[in-house]
mmCIF file of C-alpha atoms in Angstrom:
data_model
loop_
_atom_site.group_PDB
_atom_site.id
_atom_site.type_symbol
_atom_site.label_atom_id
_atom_site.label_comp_id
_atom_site.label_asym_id
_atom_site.label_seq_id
_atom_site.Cartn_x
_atom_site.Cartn_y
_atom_site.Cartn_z
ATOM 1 C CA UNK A 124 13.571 -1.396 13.161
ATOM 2 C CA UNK A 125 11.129 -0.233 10.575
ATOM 3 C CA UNK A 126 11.903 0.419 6.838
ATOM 4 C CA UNK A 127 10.167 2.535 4.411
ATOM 5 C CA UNK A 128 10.340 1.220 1.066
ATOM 6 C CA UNK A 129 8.640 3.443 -1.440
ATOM 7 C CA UNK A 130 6.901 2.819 -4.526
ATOM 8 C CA UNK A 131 9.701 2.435 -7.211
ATOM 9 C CA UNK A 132 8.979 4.406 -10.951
ATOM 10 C CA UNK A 133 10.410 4.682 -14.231
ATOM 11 C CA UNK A 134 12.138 7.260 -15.378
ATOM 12 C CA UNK A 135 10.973 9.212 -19.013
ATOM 13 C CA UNK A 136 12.819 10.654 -21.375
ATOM 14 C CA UNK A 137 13.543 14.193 -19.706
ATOM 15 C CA UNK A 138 11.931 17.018 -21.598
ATOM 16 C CA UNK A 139 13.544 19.888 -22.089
ATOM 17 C CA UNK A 140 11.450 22.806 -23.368
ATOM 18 C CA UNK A 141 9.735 25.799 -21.665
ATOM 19 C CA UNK A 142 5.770 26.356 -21.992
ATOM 20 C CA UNK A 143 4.550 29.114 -24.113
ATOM 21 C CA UNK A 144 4.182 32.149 -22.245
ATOM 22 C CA UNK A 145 0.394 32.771 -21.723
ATOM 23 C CA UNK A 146 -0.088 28.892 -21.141
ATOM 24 C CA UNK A 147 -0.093 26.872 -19.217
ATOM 25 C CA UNK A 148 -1.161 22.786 -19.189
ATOM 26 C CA UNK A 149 -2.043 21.136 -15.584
ATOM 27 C CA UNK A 150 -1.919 17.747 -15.355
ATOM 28 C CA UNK A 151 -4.055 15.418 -12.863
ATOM 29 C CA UNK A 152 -3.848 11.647 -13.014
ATOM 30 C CA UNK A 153 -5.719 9.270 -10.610
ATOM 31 C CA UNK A 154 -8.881 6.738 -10.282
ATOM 32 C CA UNK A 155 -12.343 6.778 -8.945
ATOM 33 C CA UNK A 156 -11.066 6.427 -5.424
ATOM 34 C CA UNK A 157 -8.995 9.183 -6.030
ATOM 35 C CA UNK A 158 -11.453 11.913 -7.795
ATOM 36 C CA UNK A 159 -13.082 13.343 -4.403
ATOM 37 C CA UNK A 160 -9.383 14.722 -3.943
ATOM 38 C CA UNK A 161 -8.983 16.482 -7.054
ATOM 39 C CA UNK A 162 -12.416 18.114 -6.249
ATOM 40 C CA UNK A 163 -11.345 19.277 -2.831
ATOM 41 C CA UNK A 164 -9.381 22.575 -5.108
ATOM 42 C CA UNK A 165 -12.059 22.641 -7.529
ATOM 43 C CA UNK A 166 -13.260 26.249 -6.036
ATOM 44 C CA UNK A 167 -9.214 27.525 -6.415
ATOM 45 C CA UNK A 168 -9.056 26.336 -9.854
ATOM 46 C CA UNK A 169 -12.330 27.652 -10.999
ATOM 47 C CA UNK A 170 -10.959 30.956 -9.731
ATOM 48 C CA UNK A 171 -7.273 30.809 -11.378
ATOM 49 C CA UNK A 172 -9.332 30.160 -15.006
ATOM 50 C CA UNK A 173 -11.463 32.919 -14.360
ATOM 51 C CA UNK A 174 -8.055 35.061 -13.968
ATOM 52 C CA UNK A 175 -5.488 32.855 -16.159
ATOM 53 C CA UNK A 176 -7.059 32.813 -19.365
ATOM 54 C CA UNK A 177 -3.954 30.382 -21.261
ATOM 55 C CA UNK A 178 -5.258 27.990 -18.259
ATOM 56 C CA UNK A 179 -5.885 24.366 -18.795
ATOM 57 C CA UNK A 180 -6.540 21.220 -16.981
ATOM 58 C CA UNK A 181 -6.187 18.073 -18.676
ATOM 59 C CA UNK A 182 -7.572 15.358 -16.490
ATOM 60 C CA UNK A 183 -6.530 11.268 -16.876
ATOM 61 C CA UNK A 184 -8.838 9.341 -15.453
ATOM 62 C CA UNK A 185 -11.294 6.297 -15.869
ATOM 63 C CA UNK A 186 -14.380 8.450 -16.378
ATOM 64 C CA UNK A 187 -14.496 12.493 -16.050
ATOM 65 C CA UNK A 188 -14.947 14.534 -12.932
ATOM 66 C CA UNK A 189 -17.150 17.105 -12.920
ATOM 67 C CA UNK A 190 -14.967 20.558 -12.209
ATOM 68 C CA UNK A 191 -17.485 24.183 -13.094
ATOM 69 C CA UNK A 192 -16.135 26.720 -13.925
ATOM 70 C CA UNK A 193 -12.400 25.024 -15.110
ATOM 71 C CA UNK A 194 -11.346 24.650 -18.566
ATOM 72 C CA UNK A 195 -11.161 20.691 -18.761
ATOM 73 C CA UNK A 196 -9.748 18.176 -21.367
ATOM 74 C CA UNK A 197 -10.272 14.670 -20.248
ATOM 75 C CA UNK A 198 -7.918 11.535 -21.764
ATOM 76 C CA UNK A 199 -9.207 7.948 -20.826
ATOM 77 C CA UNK A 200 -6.671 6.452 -19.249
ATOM 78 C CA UNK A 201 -4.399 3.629 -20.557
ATOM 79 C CA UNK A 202 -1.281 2.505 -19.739
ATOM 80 C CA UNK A 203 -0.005 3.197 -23.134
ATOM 81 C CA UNK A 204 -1.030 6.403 -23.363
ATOM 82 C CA UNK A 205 -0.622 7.808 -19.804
ATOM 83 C CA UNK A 206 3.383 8.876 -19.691
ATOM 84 C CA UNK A 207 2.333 10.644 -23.616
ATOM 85 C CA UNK A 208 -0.479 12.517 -22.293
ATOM 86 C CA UNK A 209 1.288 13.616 -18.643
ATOM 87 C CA UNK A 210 4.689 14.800 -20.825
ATOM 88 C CA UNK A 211 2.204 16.828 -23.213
ATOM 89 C CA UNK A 212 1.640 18.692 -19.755
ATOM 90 C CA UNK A 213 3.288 21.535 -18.135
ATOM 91 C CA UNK A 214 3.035 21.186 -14.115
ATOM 92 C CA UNK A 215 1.329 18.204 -12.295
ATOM 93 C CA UNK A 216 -1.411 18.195 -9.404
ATOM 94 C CA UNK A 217 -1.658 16.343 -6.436
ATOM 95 C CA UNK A 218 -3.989 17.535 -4.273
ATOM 96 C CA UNK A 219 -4.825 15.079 -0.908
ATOM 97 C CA UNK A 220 -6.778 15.398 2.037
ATOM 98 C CA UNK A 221 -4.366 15.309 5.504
ATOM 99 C CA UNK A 222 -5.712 12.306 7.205
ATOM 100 C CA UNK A 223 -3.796 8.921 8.442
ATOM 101 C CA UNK A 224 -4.434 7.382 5.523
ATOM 102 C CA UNK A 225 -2.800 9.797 3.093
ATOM 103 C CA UNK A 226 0.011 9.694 5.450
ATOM 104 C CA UNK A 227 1.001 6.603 5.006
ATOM 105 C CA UNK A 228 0.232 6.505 0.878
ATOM 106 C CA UNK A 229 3.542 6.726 -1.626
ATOM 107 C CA UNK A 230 3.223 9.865 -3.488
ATOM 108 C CA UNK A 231 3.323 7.816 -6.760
ATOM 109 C CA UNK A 232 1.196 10.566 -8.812
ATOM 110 C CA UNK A 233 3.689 13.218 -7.965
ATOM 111 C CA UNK A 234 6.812 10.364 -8.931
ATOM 112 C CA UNK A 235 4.875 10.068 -12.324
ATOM 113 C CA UNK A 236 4.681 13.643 -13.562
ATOM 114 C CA UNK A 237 8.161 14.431 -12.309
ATOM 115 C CA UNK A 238 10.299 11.297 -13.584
ATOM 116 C CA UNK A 239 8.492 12.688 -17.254
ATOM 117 C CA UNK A 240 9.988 16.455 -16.285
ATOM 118 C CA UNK A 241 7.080 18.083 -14.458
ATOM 119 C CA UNK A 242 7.274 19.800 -11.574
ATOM 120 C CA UNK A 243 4.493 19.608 -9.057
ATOM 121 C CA UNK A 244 1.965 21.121 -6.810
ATOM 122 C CA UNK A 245 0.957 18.931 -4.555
ATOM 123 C CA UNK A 246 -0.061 18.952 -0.709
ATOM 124 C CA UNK A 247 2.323 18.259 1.822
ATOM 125 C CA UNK A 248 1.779 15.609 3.513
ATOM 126 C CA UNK A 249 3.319 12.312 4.048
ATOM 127 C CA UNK A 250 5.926 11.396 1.589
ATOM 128 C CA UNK A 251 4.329 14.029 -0.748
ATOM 129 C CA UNK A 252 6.397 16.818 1.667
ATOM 130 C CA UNK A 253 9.714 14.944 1.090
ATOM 131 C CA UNK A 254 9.606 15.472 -2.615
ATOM 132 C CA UNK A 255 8.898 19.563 -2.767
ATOM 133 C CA UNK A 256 11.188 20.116 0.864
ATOM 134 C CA UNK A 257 14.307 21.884 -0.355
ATOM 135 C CA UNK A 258 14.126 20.253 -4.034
ATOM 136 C CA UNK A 259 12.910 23.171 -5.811
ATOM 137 C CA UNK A 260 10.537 19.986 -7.721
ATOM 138 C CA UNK A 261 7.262 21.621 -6.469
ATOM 139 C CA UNK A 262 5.251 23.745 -4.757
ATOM 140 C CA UNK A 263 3.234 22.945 -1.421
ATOM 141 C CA UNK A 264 0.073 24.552 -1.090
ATOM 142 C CA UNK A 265 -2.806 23.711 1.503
ATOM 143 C CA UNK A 266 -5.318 26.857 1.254
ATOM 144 C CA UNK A 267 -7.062 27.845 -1.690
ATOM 145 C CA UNK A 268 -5.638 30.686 -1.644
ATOM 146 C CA UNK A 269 -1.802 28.750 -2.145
ATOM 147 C CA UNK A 270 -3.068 26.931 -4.748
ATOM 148 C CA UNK A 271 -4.116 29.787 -6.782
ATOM 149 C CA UNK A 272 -0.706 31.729 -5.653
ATOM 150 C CA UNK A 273 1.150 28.539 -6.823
ATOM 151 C CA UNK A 274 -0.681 28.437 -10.404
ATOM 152 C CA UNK A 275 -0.268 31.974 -10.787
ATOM 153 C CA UNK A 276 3.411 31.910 -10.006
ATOM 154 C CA UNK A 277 4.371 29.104 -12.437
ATOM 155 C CA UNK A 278 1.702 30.540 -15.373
ATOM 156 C CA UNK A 279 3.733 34.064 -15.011
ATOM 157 C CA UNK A 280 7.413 32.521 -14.995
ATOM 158 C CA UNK A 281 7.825 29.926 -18.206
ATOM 159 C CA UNK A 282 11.632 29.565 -17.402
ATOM 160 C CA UNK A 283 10.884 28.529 -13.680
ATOM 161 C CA UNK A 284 8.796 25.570 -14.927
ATOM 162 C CA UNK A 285 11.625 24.289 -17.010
ATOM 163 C CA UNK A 286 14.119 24.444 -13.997
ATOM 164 C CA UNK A 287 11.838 23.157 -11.234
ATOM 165 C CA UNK A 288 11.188 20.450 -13.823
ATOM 166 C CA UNK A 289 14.649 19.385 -14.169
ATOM 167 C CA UNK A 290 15.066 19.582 -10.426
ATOM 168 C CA UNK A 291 11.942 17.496 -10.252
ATOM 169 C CA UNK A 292 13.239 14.766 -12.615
ATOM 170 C CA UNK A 293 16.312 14.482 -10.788
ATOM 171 C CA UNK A 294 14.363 13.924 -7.290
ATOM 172 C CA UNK A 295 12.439 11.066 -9.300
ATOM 173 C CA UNK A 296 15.389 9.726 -10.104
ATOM 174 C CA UNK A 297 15.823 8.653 -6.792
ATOM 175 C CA UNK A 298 13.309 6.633 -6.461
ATOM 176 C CA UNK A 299 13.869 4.402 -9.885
ATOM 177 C CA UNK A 300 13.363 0.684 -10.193
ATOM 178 C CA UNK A 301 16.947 -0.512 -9.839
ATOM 179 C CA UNK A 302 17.103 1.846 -6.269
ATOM 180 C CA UNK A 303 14.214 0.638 -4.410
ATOM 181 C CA UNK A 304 15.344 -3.294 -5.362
ATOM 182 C CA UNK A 305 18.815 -2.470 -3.976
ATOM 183 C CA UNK A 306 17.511 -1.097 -0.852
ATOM 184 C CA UNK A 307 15.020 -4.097 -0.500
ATOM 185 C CA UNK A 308 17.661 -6.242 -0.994
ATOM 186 C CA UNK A 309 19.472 -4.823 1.785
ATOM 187 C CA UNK A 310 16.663 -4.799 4.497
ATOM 188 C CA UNK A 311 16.275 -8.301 3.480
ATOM 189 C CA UNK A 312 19.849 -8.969 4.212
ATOM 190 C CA UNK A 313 19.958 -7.336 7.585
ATOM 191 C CA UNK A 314 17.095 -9.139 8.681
ATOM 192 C CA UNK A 315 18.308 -12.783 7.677
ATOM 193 C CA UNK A 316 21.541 -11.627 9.597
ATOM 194 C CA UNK A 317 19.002 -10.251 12.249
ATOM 195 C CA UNK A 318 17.797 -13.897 12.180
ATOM 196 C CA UNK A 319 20.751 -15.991 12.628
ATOM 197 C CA UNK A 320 22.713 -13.625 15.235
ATOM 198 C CA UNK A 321 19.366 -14.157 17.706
ATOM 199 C CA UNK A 322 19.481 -16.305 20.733
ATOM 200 C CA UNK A 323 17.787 -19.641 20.374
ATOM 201 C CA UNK A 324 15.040 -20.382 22.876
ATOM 202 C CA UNK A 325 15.718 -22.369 25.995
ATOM 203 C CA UNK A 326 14.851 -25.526 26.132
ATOM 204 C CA UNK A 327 11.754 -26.204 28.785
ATOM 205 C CA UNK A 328 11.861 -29.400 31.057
ATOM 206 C CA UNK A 329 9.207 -31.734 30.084
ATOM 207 C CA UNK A 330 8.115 -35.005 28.977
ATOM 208 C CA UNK A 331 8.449 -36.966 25.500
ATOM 209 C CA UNK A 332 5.305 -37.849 24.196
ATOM 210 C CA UNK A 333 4.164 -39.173 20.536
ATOM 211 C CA UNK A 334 3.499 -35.454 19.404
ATOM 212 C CA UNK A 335 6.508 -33.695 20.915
ATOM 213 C CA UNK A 336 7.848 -32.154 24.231
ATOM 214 C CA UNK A 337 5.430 -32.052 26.438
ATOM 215 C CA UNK A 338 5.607 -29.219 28.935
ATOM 216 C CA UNK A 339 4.937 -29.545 32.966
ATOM 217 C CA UNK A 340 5.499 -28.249 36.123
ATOM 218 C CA UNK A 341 4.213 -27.638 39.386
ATOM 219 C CA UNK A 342 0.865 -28.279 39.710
ATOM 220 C CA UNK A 343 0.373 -26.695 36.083
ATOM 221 C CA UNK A 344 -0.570 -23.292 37.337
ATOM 222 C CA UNK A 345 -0.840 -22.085 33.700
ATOM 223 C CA UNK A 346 -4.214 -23.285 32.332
ATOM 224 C CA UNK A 347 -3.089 -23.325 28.856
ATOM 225 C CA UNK A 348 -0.214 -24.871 29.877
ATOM 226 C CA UNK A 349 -2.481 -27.585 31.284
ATOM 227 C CA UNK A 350 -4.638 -27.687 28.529
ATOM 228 C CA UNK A 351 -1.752 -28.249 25.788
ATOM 229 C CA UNK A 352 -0.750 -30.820 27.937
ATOM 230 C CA UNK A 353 -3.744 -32.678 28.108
ATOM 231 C CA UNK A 354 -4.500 -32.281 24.012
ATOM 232 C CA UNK A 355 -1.069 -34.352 23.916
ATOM 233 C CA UNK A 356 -0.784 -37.201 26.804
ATOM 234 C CA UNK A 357 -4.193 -37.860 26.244
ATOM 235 C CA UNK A 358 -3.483 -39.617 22.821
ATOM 236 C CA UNK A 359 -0.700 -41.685 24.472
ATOM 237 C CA UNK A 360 -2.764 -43.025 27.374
ATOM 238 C CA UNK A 361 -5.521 -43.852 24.476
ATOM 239 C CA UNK A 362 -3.127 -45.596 22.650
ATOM 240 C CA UNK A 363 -1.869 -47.691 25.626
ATOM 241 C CA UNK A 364 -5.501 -48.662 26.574
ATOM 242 C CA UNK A 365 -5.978 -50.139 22.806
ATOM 243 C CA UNK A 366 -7.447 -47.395 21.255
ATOM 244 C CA UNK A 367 -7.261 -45.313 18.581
ATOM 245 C CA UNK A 368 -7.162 -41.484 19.282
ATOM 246 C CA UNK A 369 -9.888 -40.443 16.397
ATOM 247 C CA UNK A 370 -12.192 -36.977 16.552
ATOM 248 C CA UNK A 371 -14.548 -38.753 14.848
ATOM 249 C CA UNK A 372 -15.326 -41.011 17.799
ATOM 250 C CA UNK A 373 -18.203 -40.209 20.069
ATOM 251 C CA UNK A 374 -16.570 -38.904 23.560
ATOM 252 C CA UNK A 375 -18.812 -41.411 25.247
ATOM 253 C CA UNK A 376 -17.786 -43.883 23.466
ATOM 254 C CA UNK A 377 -13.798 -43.718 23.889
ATOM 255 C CA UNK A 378 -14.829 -43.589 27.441
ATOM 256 C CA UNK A 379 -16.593 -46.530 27.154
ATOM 257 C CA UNK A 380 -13.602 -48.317 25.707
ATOM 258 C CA UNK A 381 -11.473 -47.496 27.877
ATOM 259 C CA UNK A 382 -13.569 -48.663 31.150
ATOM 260 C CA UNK A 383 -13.844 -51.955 29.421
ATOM 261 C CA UNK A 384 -17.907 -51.596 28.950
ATOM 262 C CA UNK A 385 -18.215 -50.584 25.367
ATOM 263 C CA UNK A 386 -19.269 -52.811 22.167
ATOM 264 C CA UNK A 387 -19.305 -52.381 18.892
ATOM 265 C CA UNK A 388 -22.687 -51.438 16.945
ATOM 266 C CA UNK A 389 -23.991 -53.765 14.801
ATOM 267 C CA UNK A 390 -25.032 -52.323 11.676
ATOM 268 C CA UNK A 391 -28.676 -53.383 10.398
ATOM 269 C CA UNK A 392 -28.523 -55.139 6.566
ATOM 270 C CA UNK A 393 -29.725 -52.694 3.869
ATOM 271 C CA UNK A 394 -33.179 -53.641 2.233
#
């Protein structure tokens, strides 16, 4: 069995205030890796500040991301300053590409703005759909045109921000610290009692040697069986002919050794 384990995160102090009407404060929060997404709805946000004119986008990132036509404020990231700036914010982005990749990656951006009181628009996919699906903590949007519709929606209704942002922090608080270690704890549990509850292996016929059981059968139609055979009995039938089983030696002369024809090398005196 398989168990998903999400990214845990810590829950803020829950705000509870509506924006001003006529505003209204995106938030997007990621890394170089992570800027060609936030360009991907560059176009839709460009056309929402034409439109929206209280419309801002305050970006938290290593180094800013050029976005034309959009009303930017950009905050250097730090992780003392990143849960201040995010709850200074009205709605949080998340905006990913649909690949196998994102499909797999915790939506830990969207966990972030919400466990401050944010709710989200964010693209469905992967865990990202779990956190909007019947929450009321976001919106889903794929087409430029959603994302604008989304914006639009939560710049024109101040009150539905603050609800969707208590409904968000309560789906963040789901996935807190002390949750995800419980749940760990527990796959870790069932798989120890996995563990012991298995069958051992049977035992297969074979031969002691100096390095262990030594497997045989029949004619040894398995070549690696034949082959971990010989790595092991050939030791033992060197040690019973006087010599040593080293890798260092020369092949030819263990051989020699053994057939009784071999002699030491004298080593010449250093000048």
């Amino acid at each position: 069995a398989v168990s998903v384990i999400p990214t845990p995160v810590r829950l803020g102090s829950l705000r509870r205030r509506e924006p001003l009407a006529g505003q209204l404060r995106l938030v997007w929060i990621g890394s170089r890796s992570t800027a060609p997404h936030l360009q991907t709805i560059k176009d839709a946000l460009a056309r929402a500040t034409q439109e929206l004119p209280g419309l801002e986008l305050t970006v938290i990132a290593a180094e800013p991301i050029p976005l034309p036509g959009v009303r930017v404020r950009f905050v250097p990231w730090s992780l003392e300053s990143e849960d201040r700036e995010i709850a200074s914010c009205d709605v949080g982005l998340m905006p990913v590409p649909d690949n196998a990749f994102t499909r797999g990656k915790c939506a830990y951006k969207a966990l972030q703005c919400m466990a401050l009181g944010l709710p989200v628009i964010l693209s469905p996919v992967g865990m990202a759909r779990e956190l909007v699906d019947g929450t009321n903590a976001g919106l889903p949007a794929v087409s430029e045109d959603e994302w604008i519709a989304a914006i639009k929606r939560l710049y024109a209704a101040p009150e539905l921000v603050a609800s969707m942002g208590e409904a968000a922090y309560r789906k963040a608080a789901e996935y807190t610290e002390d949750r995800t270690a419980a749940a760990l704890v527990a796959v870790l549990r069932s798989a120890g009692a996995g563990a012991r509850s298995a069958p051992k292996p049977a035992r297969i016929p074979g031969i002691r040697g100096p390095k262990g059981l030594v497997p045989h059968g029949a004619g040894h139609a398995s070549s690696e069986r034949s082959g971990f055979r010989r790595r092991l009995v050939a030791p033992a039938r060197q040690a019973r002919c006087g010599v040593l089983h080293d890798r260092r030696r020369a092949p030819g002369a263990v051989l020699g050794r053994l057939r009784g024809r071999w002699r030491p090398r004298r080593r010449r005196p250093r000048a």
